[in-house]
Every structure is written in structure tokens, then in C-alpha cells.
mmCIF file of C-alpha atoms in Angstrom:
data_model
loop_
_atom_site.group_PDB
_atom_site.id
_atom_site.type_symbol
_atom_site.label_atom_id
_atom_site.label_comp_id
_atom_site.label_asym_id
_atom_site.label_seq_id
_atom_site.Cartn_x
_atom_site.Cartn_y
_atom_site.Cartn_z
ATOM 1 C CA MET A 4 -4.538 27.330 -17.885
ATOM 2 C CA GLY A 5 -6.905 29.677 -19.673
ATOM 3 C CA GLY A 6 -9.104 26.875 -21.007
ATOM 4 C CA LEU A 7 -9.951 25.398 -17.611
ATOM 5 C CA ALA A 8 -12.497 26.695 -15.158
ATOM 6 C CA SER A 9 -10.078 26.010 -12.302
ATOM 7 C CA ASP A 10 -6.678 24.419 -11.787
ATOM 8 C CA ARG A 11 -7.445 23.681 -8.146
ATOM 9 C CA GLY A 12 -9.996 21.759 -6.143
ATOM 10 C CA GLY A 13 -11.761 18.482 -6.729
ATOM 11 C CA SER A 14 -14.439 19.459 -9.287
ATOM 12 C CA PRO A 15 -14.110 18.233 -12.873
ATOM 13 C CA PRO A 16 -12.937 20.953 -15.276
ATOM 14 C CA ARG A 17 -15.184 22.752 -17.733
ATOM 15 C CA LEU A 18 -14.115 22.710 -21.340
ATOM 16 C CA LEU A 19 -12.828 25.800 -23.107
ATOM 17 C CA ARG A 20 -15.098 28.830 -22.933
ATOM 18 C CA PRO A 21 -17.897 28.489 -25.528
ATOM 19 C CA HIS A 22 -16.732 31.246 -27.884
ATOM 20 C CA VAL A 23 -13.114 30.024 -27.746
ATOM 21 C CA ARG A 24 -14.197 26.442 -28.260
ATOM 22 C CA ARG A 25 -16.445 27.344 -31.228
ATOM 23 C CA GLY A 26 -13.614 29.244 -32.863
ATOM 24 C CA ALA A 27 -11.134 26.441 -32.328
ATOM 25 C CA LEU A 28 -13.552 23.833 -33.643
ATOM 26 C CA SER A 29 -14.229 25.963 -36.722
ATOM 27 C CA ILE A 30 -10.517 26.068 -37.468
ATOM 28 C CA LEU A 31 -10.194 22.326 -36.926
ATOM 29 C CA GLY A 32 -13.280 21.675 -39.053
ATOM 30 C CA ALA A 33 -11.967 23.774 -41.910
ATOM 31 C CA SER A 34 -8.626 22.025 -41.683
ATOM 32 C CA SER A 35 -10.412 18.683 -41.762
ATOM 33 C CA ARG A 36 -12.271 19.607 -44.951
ATOM 34 C CA ARG A 37 -9.068 20.767 -46.618
ATOM 35 C CA VAL A 38 -7.305 17.549 -45.635
ATOM 36 C CA THR A 39 -10.079 15.208 -46.771
ATOM 37 C CA GLU A 40 -10.818 17.133 -50.000
ATOM 38 C CA ARG A 41 -7.249 16.868 -51.250
ATOM 39 C CA PRO A 42 -7.043 13.888 -53.606
ATOM 40 C CA ASP A 43 -3.436 13.153 -52.645
ATOM 41 C CA THR A 44 -4.145 12.906 -48.915
ATOM 42 C CA ASP A 45 -3.517 9.433 -47.525
ATOM 43 C CA ARG A 46 -5.217 7.709 -44.658
ATOM 44 C CA HIS A 47 -2.282 8.319 -42.322
ATOM 45 C CA SER A 48 -2.763 12.082 -42.571
ATOM 46 C CA ILE A 49 -6.445 11.747 -41.755
ATOM 47 C CA ALA A 50 -5.669 9.483 -38.801
ATOM 48 C CA ILE A 51 -3.127 11.976 -37.460
ATOM 49 C CA PHE A 52 -5.670 14.781 -37.773
ATOM 50 C CA HIS A 53 -8.302 12.867 -35.802
ATOM 51 C CA LEU A 54 -5.744 11.994 -33.125
ATOM 52 C CA CYS A 55 -4.846 15.668 -32.711
ATOM 53 C CA TYR A 56 -8.537 16.574 -32.583
ATOM 54 C CA ALA A 57 -9.229 13.992 -29.862
ATOM 55 C CA SER A 58 -6.245 15.209 -27.849
ATOM 56 C CA PHE A 59 -7.482 18.798 -28.101
ATOM 57 C CA ILE A 60 -10.938 17.892 -26.797
ATOM 58 C CA SER A 61 -9.776 15.567 -23.995
ATOM 59 C CA ALA A 62 -6.837 17.625 -22.693
ATOM 60 C CA PRO A 63 -8.770 19.304 -19.825
ATOM 61 C CA PHE A 64 -9.987 15.940 -18.536
ATOM 62 C CA ILE A 65 -6.511 14.398 -18.799
ATOM 63 C CA MET A 66 -5.037 17.253 -16.764
ATOM 64 C CA PHE A 67 -7.798 16.873 -14.165
ATOM 65 C CA ALA A 68 -7.131 13.123 -13.841
ATOM 66 C CA LEU A 69 -3.398 13.724 -13.480
ATOM 67 C CA ARG A 70 -3.951 16.274 -10.714
ATOM 68 C CA ARG A 71 -6.276 13.895 -8.855
ATOM 69 C CA THR A 72 -3.773 11.032 -9.172
ATOM 70 C CA MET A 73 -0.900 13.185 -7.927
ATOM 71 C CA ALA A 74 -3.015 14.404 -5.017
ATOM 72 C CA THR A 75 -3.766 10.799 -4.038
ATOM 73 C CA MET A 76 -0.242 9.446 -4.455
ATOM 74 C CA GLY A 77 1.523 12.463 -2.970
ATOM 75 C CA PRO A 78 0.781 11.854 0.731
ATOM 76 C CA GLN A 79 1.678 8.165 0.674
ATOM 77 C CA ALA A 80 4.895 8.801 -1.233
ATOM 78 C CA SER A 81 5.915 11.662 1.045
ATOM 79 C CA ILE A 82 4.870 10.090 4.369
ATOM 80 C CA LEU A 83 5.595 6.385 3.969
ATOM 81 C CA LYS A 84 8.863 6.938 2.129
ATOM 82 C CA GLN A 85 10.061 9.008 5.096
ATOM 83 C CA ALA A 86 10.083 5.956 7.362
ATOM 84 C CA GLY A 87 13.395 5.569 9.129
ATOM 85 C CA LYS A 88 12.461 2.073 10.280
ATOM 86 C CA VAL A 89 9.617 -0.423 10.165
ATOM 87 C CA VAL A 90 8.984 -2.193 13.472
ATOM 88 C CA CYS A 91 6.831 -5.335 13.409
ATOM 89 C CA ILE A 92 5.074 -6.986 16.341
ATOM 90 C CA GLY A 93 5.098 -10.775 16.246
ATOM 91 C CA ARG A 94 2.533 -13.231 17.619
ATOM 92 C CA ASN A 95 -0.083 -10.667 18.611
ATOM 93 C CA TYR A 96 -3.198 -12.705 17.707
ATOM 94 C CA ALA A 97 -3.914 -15.946 19.573
ATOM 95 C CA ASP A 98 -5.405 -17.728 16.543
ATOM 96 C CA HIS A 99 -2.316 -16.929 14.468
ATOM 97 C CA ILE A 100 -0.070 -18.243 17.237
ATOM 98 C CA ALA A 101 -2.070 -21.473 17.254
ATOM 99 C CA GLU A 102 -1.868 -22.006 13.489
ATOM 100 C CA LEU A 103 1.932 -21.702 13.603
ATOM 101 C CA SER A 104 2.210 -23.871 16.741
ATOM 102 C CA SER A 105 4.132 -21.083 18.446
ATOM 103 C CA ALA A 106 4.247 -20.123 22.110
ATOM 104 C CA LYS A 107 2.220 -17.168 23.353
ATOM 105 C CA PRO A 108 4.623 -14.378 24.349
ATOM 106 C CA LYS A 109 4.564 -12.981 27.878
ATOM 107 C CA GLN A 110 5.332 -9.528 26.508
ATOM 108 C CA PRO A 111 5.418 -7.965 23.031
ATOM 109 C CA PHE A 112 8.373 -8.957 20.918
ATOM 110 C CA PHE A 113 9.310 -7.240 17.721
ATOM 111 C CA PHE A 114 11.621 -7.332 14.734
ATOM 112 C CA LEU A 115 12.557 -4.940 11.933
ATOM 113 C CA LYS A 116 11.872 -4.936 8.212
ATOM 114 C CA PRO A 117 14.081 -2.797 5.956
ATOM 115 C CA THR A 118 12.413 0.208 4.373
ATOM 116 C CA SER A 119 13.740 -1.073 1.029
ATOM 117 C CA SER A 120 11.169 -3.883 1.250
ATOM 118 C CA MET A 121 8.323 -1.347 1.026
ATOM 119 C CA LEU A 122 6.068 -1.645 -2.038
ATOM 120 C CA LEU A 123 3.615 1.220 -2.501
ATOM 121 C CA PRO A 124 0.547 1.181 -4.770
ATOM 122 C CA GLY A 125 1.478 1.311 -8.427
ATOM 123 C CA GLU A 126 5.100 0.284 -7.881
ATOM 124 C CA GLY A 127 4.707 -3.147 -9.455
ATOM 125 C CA PRO A 128 4.261 -6.777 -8.409
ATOM 126 C CA CYS A 129 5.329 -8.534 -5.245
ATOM 127 C CA VAL A 130 8.262 -10.720 -6.270
ATOM 128 C CA ARG A 131 8.777 -14.225 -4.856
ATOM 129 C CA PRO A 132 12.478 -15.180 -4.713
ATOM 130 C CA LYS A 133 13.567 -18.535 -6.100
ATOM 131 C CA GLY A 134 13.038 -21.440 -3.726
ATOM 132 C CA VAL A 135 11.102 -19.319 -1.223
ATOM 133 C CA ASP A 136 7.785 -20.347 0.332
ATOM 134 C CA MET A 137 6.339 -16.822 0.498
ATOM 135 C CA HIS A 138 3.465 -16.282 2.949
ATOM 136 C CA PHE A 139 1.175 -13.264 3.318
ATOM 137 C CA GLU A 140 0.328 -11.644 6.680
ATOM 138 C CA VAL A 141 -2.070 -8.675 6.596
ATOM 139 C CA GLU A 142 -1.633 -6.082 9.340
ATOM 140 C CA LEU A 143 -2.751 -2.658 10.512
ATOM 141 C CA ALA A 144 0.164 -0.236 10.267
ATOM 142 C CA LEU A 145 0.676 2.845 12.420
ATOM 143 C CA VAL A 146 2.475 5.855 10.960
ATOM 144 C CA ILE A 147 4.228 7.651 13.811
ATOM 145 C CA GLY A 148 3.884 11.429 13.888
ATOM 146 C CA LYS A 149 6.060 12.473 16.821
ATOM 147 C CA LEU A 150 9.066 11.351 18.817
ATOM 148 C CA VAL A 151 8.130 8.559 21.238
ATOM 149 C CA ARG A 152 10.443 7.466 24.040
ATOM 150 C CA ASP A 153 9.593 5.588 27.261
ATOM 151 C CA LEU A 154 5.831 5.747 26.733
ATOM 152 C CA LYS A 155 3.896 4.317 29.684
ATOM 153 C CA PRO A 156 2.073 1.060 28.837
ATOM 154 C CA ASN A 157 -1.290 2.385 30.061
ATOM 155 C CA ASP A 158 -0.996 5.798 28.375
ATOM 156 C CA LEU A 159 -3.773 5.450 25.799
ATOM 157 C CA GLN A 160 -3.932 9.180 25.053
ATOM 158 C CA GLY A 161 -0.176 9.399 24.617
ATOM 159 C CA ALA A 162 -0.234 6.447 22.229
ATOM 160 C CA MET A 163 -3.062 7.901 20.142
ATOM 161 C CA ASP A 164 -1.359 11.303 20.048
ATOM 162 C CA ALA A 165 1.775 9.643 18.676
ATOM 163 C CA ILE A 166 -0.071 8.278 15.631
ATOM 164 C CA LYS A 167 -0.165 10.501 12.560
ATOM 165 C CA ALA A 168 -2.015 8.146 10.214
ATOM 166 C CA TYR A 169 -2.695 4.497 9.424
ATOM 167 C CA ALA A 170 -2.144 2.109 6.543
ATOM 168 C CA VAL A 171 -2.719 -1.517 5.644
ATOM 169 C CA ALA A 172 0.418 -3.598 5.200
ATOM 170 C CA ILE A 173 1.235 -7.144 4.143
ATOM 171 C CA ASP A 174 4.216 -8.573 5.982
ATOM 172 C CA MET A 175 5.415 -11.020 3.340
ATOM 173 C CA THR A 176 7.512 -13.760 4.905
ATOM 174 C CA ALA A 177 9.815 -16.401 3.457
ATOM 175 C CA ARG A 178 8.346 -19.139 5.650
ATOM 176 C CA ASN A 179 10.880 -21.858 4.866
ATOM 177 C CA THR A 180 13.718 -19.421 5.484
ATOM 178 C CA GLN A 181 12.131 -18.331 8.763
ATOM 179 C CA ASN A 182 11.539 -21.912 9.910
ATOM 180 C CA GLU A 183 15.157 -22.797 9.261
ATOM 181 C CA ALA A 184 16.291 -19.734 11.207
ATOM 182 C CA LYS A 185 14.078 -20.729 14.146
ATOM 183 C CA ARG A 186 15.468 -24.266 14.199
ATOM 184 C CA LYS A 187 19.059 -23.068 14.149
ATOM 185 C CA GLY A 188 18.645 -20.058 16.435
ATOM 186 C CA LEU A 189 19.466 -17.617 13.630
ATOM 187 C CA PRO A 190 17.954 -14.152 13.015
ATOM 188 C CA TRP A 191 14.974 -13.715 10.696
ATOM 189 C CA ASP A 192 16.273 -10.792 8.655
ATOM 190 C CA ILE A 193 16.424 -12.643 5.342
ATOM 191 C CA ALA A 194 12.948 -14.128 5.806
ATOM 192 C CA LYS A 195 11.412 -10.673 6.219
ATOM 193 C CA GLY A 196 13.679 -8.408 4.235
ATOM 194 C CA PHE A 197 13.448 -9.191 0.525
ATOM 195 C CA ASP A 198 12.628 -6.355 -1.857
ATOM 196 C CA THR A 199 8.823 -5.939 -2.304
ATOM 197 C CA PHE A 200 8.142 -7.936 0.904
ATOM 198 C CA LEU A 201 6.208 -5.044 2.453
ATOM 199 C CA PRO A 202 3.268 -4.112 0.212
ATOM 200 C CA MET A 203 1.406 -1.139 1.679
ATOM 201 C CA SER A 204 -1.787 0.736 0.961
ATOM 202 C CA GLY A 205 -2.046 4.460 0.661
ATOM 203 C CA VAL A 206 -2.117 6.541 3.810
ATOM 204 C CA ILE A 207 -5.359 6.321 5.787
ATOM 205 C CA PRO A 208 -6.180 9.644 7.491
ATOM 206 C CA LYS A 209 -6.160 9.370 11.256
ATOM 207 C CA ASP A 210 -9.744 10.577 11.594
ATOM 208 C CA ALA A 211 -10.968 7.772 9.302
ATOM 209 C CA ILE A 212 -10.318 5.262 12.100
ATOM 210 C CA ALA A 213 -11.859 6.384 15.372
ATOM 211 C CA ASP A 214 -10.727 3.270 17.261
ATOM 212 C CA PRO A 215 -7.814 1.258 15.827
ATOM 213 C CA HIS A 216 -8.721 -1.557 18.232
ATOM 214 C CA ASP A 217 -12.043 -2.080 16.454
ATOM 215 C CA VAL A 218 -11.459 -2.481 12.719
ATOM 216 C CA GLU A 219 -11.568 -5.551 10.498
ATOM 217 C CA LEU A 220 -8.574 -6.627 8.449
ATOM 218 C CA PHE A 221 -9.015 -8.886 5.434
ATOM 219 C CA LEU A 222 -6.951 -10.447 2.682
ATOM 220 C CA GLU A 223 -8.084 -12.298 -0.439
ATOM 221 C CA VAL A 224 -6.141 -14.403 -2.917
ATOM 222 C CA ASN A 225 -7.709 -14.816 -6.357
ATOM 223 C CA GLY A 226 -11.042 -13.654 -4.959
ATOM 224 C CA GLN A 227 -11.096 -16.079 -2.016
ATOM 225 C CA VAL A 228 -10.947 -14.757 1.549
ATOM 226 C CA ARG A 229 -7.863 -16.085 3.326
ATOM 227 C CA GLN A 230 -7.590 -13.740 6.305
ATOM 228 C CA LYS A 231 -10.339 -11.912 8.161
ATOM 229 C CA GLY A 232 -10.069 -10.726 11.738
ATOM 230 C CA SER A 233 -10.757 -7.827 14.064
ATOM 231 C CA THR A 234 -8.049 -5.816 15.747
ATOM 232 C CA ASN A 235 -9.998 -6.196 18.998
ATOM 233 C CA LEU A 236 -8.391 -9.650 19.155
ATOM 234 C CA MET A 237 -4.906 -8.213 19.640
ATOM 235 C CA ILE A 238 -3.159 -9.714 22.661
ATOM 236 C CA PHE A 239 -1.190 -6.515 23.251
ATOM 237 C CA GLN A 240 -2.940 -3.286 22.320
ATOM 238 C CA ILE A 241 -1.329 -0.213 20.825
ATOM 239 C CA PRO A 242 -0.294 1.604 24.048
ATOM 240 C CA ARG A 243 1.558 -1.499 25.262
ATOM 241 C CA ILE A 244 3.104 -2.044 21.818
ATOM 242 C CA LEU A 245 4.429 1.511 21.551
ATOM 243 C CA SER A 246 5.545 1.443 25.177
ATOM 244 C CA ASP A 247 7.653 -1.690 24.787
ATOM 245 C CA ILE A 248 9.195 -0.496 21.528
ATOM 246 C CA SER A 249 9.947 3.004 22.810
ATOM 247 C CA ARG A 250 11.694 1.673 25.920
ATOM 248 C CA VAL A 251 14.180 -0.061 23.609
ATOM 249 C CA MET A 252 14.423 2.259 20.610
ATOM 250 C CA THR A 253 13.102 5.762 20.098
ATOM 251 C CA LEU A 254 10.313 6.026 17.559
ATOM 252 C CA GLN A 255 10.837 8.927 15.182
ATOM 253 C CA PRO A 256 8.281 10.818 13.075
ATOM 254 C CA GLY A 257 7.646 8.804 9.921
ATOM 255 C CA ASP A 258 8.474 5.417 11.446
ATOM 256 C CA VAL A 259 5.982 2.631 10.720
ATOM 257 C CA VAL A 260 4.772 0.066 13.263
ATOM 258 C CA LEU A 261 3.020 -3.151 12.183
ATOM 259 C CA THR A 262 0.689 -4.453 14.886
ATOM 260 C CA GLY A 263 0.422 -8.180 14.108
ATOM 261 C CA THR A 264 -1.634 -10.458 11.876
ATOM 262 C CA PRO A 265 -4.769 -12.547 12.452
ATOM 263 C CA ALA A 266 -5.098 -16.212 11.478
ATOM 264 C CA GLY A 267 -5.210 -17.473 7.916
ATOM 265 C CA VAL A 268 -1.680 -16.787 6.716
ATOM 266 C CA GLY A 269 -0.653 -18.844 3.725
ATOM 267 C CA PRO A 270 1.349 -19.046 0.515
ATOM 268 C CA ALA A 271 1.263 -16.683 -2.446
ATOM 269 C CA VAL A 272 2.671 -17.960 -5.735
ATOM 270 C CA HIS A 273 3.343 -16.741 -9.251
ATOM 271 C CA GLY A 274 0.173 -15.534 -10.956
ATOM 272 C CA ASP A 275 -1.803 -14.929 -7.763
ATOM 273 C CA LYS A 276 -3.833 -11.747 -7.397
ATOM 274 C CA VAL A 277 -3.799 -10.496 -3.819
ATOM 275 C CA ARG A 278 -6.251 -7.983 -2.421
ATOM 276 C CA ALA A 279 -6.224 -6.672 1.148
ATOM 277 C CA GLY A 280 -7.814 -3.888 3.133
ATOM 278 C CA VAL A 281 -9.555 -2.691 6.265
ATOM 279 C CA ARG A 282 -13.203 -2.151 7.160
ATOM 280 C CA VAL A 283 -14.581 0.289 9.710
ATOM 281 C CA ALA A 284 -18.128 -0.458 10.890
ATOM 282 C CA GLY A 285 -18.448 -2.834 7.945
ATOM 283 C CA LYS A 286 -17.379 -0.269 5.339
ATOM 284 C CA GLU A 287 -14.125 -0.718 3.447
ATOM 285 C CA LEU A 288 -11.778 2.274 3.448
ATOM 286 C CA LEU A 289 -10.628 3.005 -0.094
ATOM 287 C CA GLU A 290 -7.364 4.513 1.136
ATOM 288 C CA GLY A 291 -6.525 1.188 2.779
ATOM 289 C CA LYS A 292 -6.824 -0.917 -0.360
ATOM 290 C CA ILE A 293 -3.971 -3.116 -1.585
ATOM 291 C CA GLU A 294 -4.204 -4.858 -4.956
ATOM 292 C CA LEU A 295 -1.158 -6.583 -6.371
ATOM 293 C CA ALA A 296 0.079 -9.434 -8.504
ATOM 294 C CA VAL A 297 2.671 -12.007 -7.484
ATOM 295 C CA GLU A 298 5.514 -12.840 -9.828
ATOM 296 C CA ASP A 299 8.527 -15.117 -9.583
ATOM 297 C CA SER A 300 11.914 -13.448 -9.349
ATOM 298 C CA THR A 301 14.460 -13.553 -12.152
ATOM 299 C CA ARG A 302 17.299 -12.397 -9.883
ATOM 300 C CA ASP A 303 20.253 -14.536 -8.845
ATOM 301 C CA TYR A 304 19.218 -15.299 -5.248
ATOM 302 C CA GLU A 305 17.930 -18.801 -4.551
ATOM 303 C CA PHE A 306 17.121 -20.209 -1.118
ATOM 304 C CA ALA A 307 19.500 -22.837 0.191
ATOM 305 C CA GLU A 308 19.977 -24.356 3.646
ATOM 306 C CA THR A 309 22.395 -22.395 5.818
#
């Protein structure tokens, strides 16, 4: 665009060149005088003129903001939406196991969430189905960047090489549905698979997290901290996680792996404001921020005993 200093890069745009801007403003000023001097001009015409004038002046900044927004949203839309599957590790923090009165696993166990449950920033609220006791579980997510099959459990370098990027995820869970499934020996798919049950942050560049085993996850509800824990408390670390998964199913580029949640899980209800993220050396990563509202569903589904 001729009026901008640059259409690329991260610097704010300059306005139109001075001589062009002066000429344009002179034309607009003359038009303004003609409009306001006419006795038959109504207030609507004047309002329309001022709106056009404001749009003319602010257009470069609007275009700059749009480019910055698209640059931020582009990677997460293109990378996270490419996920062929989302694999979740269960019971990977001892304090979380204790709060659910569950048994500590002897080896990693995992389950799948459908990619249709993914909720990226700006895509709307997290929706609680009718009759569902929806619980939040904040987790560090790994975005896989290469094919992984039969990884050795002690291959730290191989595991790190397989990771393309990170993200923060909230594994929303229909707790009453899950508890019923556990009692009756049924699968958990419904409890984990509702639409919007996987809120995710934007993509966190790999180099922003030097050691994924030493970051702090947190989650707040209405400004109160509900979950806060370090990934150094994982029972099974990332090489073992990727090893056990890849011996069962091949991990493909774009797949997402959730690594477990620390203690503090609890309910989220209509009207709640949920905020989650990750800190590295005490500093929150902006790319890892999740902010969302919770709303009740208006769809037909309603939980009932199986």
C-alpha cells in the first residue's frame, strides 16, 4: 500500500507521506466546510463525514493490527488444527492421583481425545453439557514434529528431537460421566470427548522452553488459583511417555500429547472465567495463555445413567 511505510515486519506503520497527507486533509477540510455551511445539511450527514474522516486517519493502524493478529493466530491454526490425534497421559502426578483416590500406575497409561474437542483462542466459550459435572485439568501439551515409532524409554535426545513446539491445554472432563464409566468398566470417551472440552493456548515455540520437565503450570477460576504445580513432579517423564505411546501407535507430525495434570482439579460452571498458563523461571509465557468463559449448553444432550 502506497500510504504505509512497510507492509511487512513488526514495526508500527507510518501514516501517509506528509505531502500526500496534507493534500488529502485539505480536501477533507474543504469538504467539511461545504457540508457544514449548507443550511440544509442535517446532523446525519455531518456524522457520516466524521466517520469517514476517522476511518481515513486510522486505516494504517487497523491494517497493522490485522497483520499482527493474523501472524499470531496463523501458527496455532495451522499447526494445532493439523493434529491427527490427541493422546493424553493419565495419573502422571502423585498429588493428583491422591486427590482422586486412584491407584498409582506401574507404567504410563493413555487415552484419546477427539480433535473436534479442540478449542483454540478466540473460538468462543467452553460449553458445559446438561447434567455434566465438568472439571478442569491443566496440562503441558507436546506438539509432535516428526514420525515417532518404538522410541527407547531412555532416549532423551530422541524425545526432544520429536517435539516441534509446546502448548498449554485444559483437559476438560465430565467427572460424573467418567466415574460412572469407571464403576461399570466402560470406556471414558464420552467423559473426555465433548465439543470444546480441549481448550488450548497458542503455540509456544520450542526454544521458549529449554527444559519441559522444569516449568510451572497454573490455572485460575474467577481470579483464584486452583491448580499450580511443576512438571518436575511428573511420575513418568517425556521420553518414557513418548516411548510407551509409540510402541502402541505411531505418532505422526502434528499429533498432540498431553502429559498429565497436577493436583487441584475441580468444577467449572456457567459464568466462570478460567485462566491458565505456564511459567518458565517464574515468568509467564504469553503464547501459553488461555482465557475463556464457561457457558451452559443449549444442545439436546443431557447426562443420564447408562
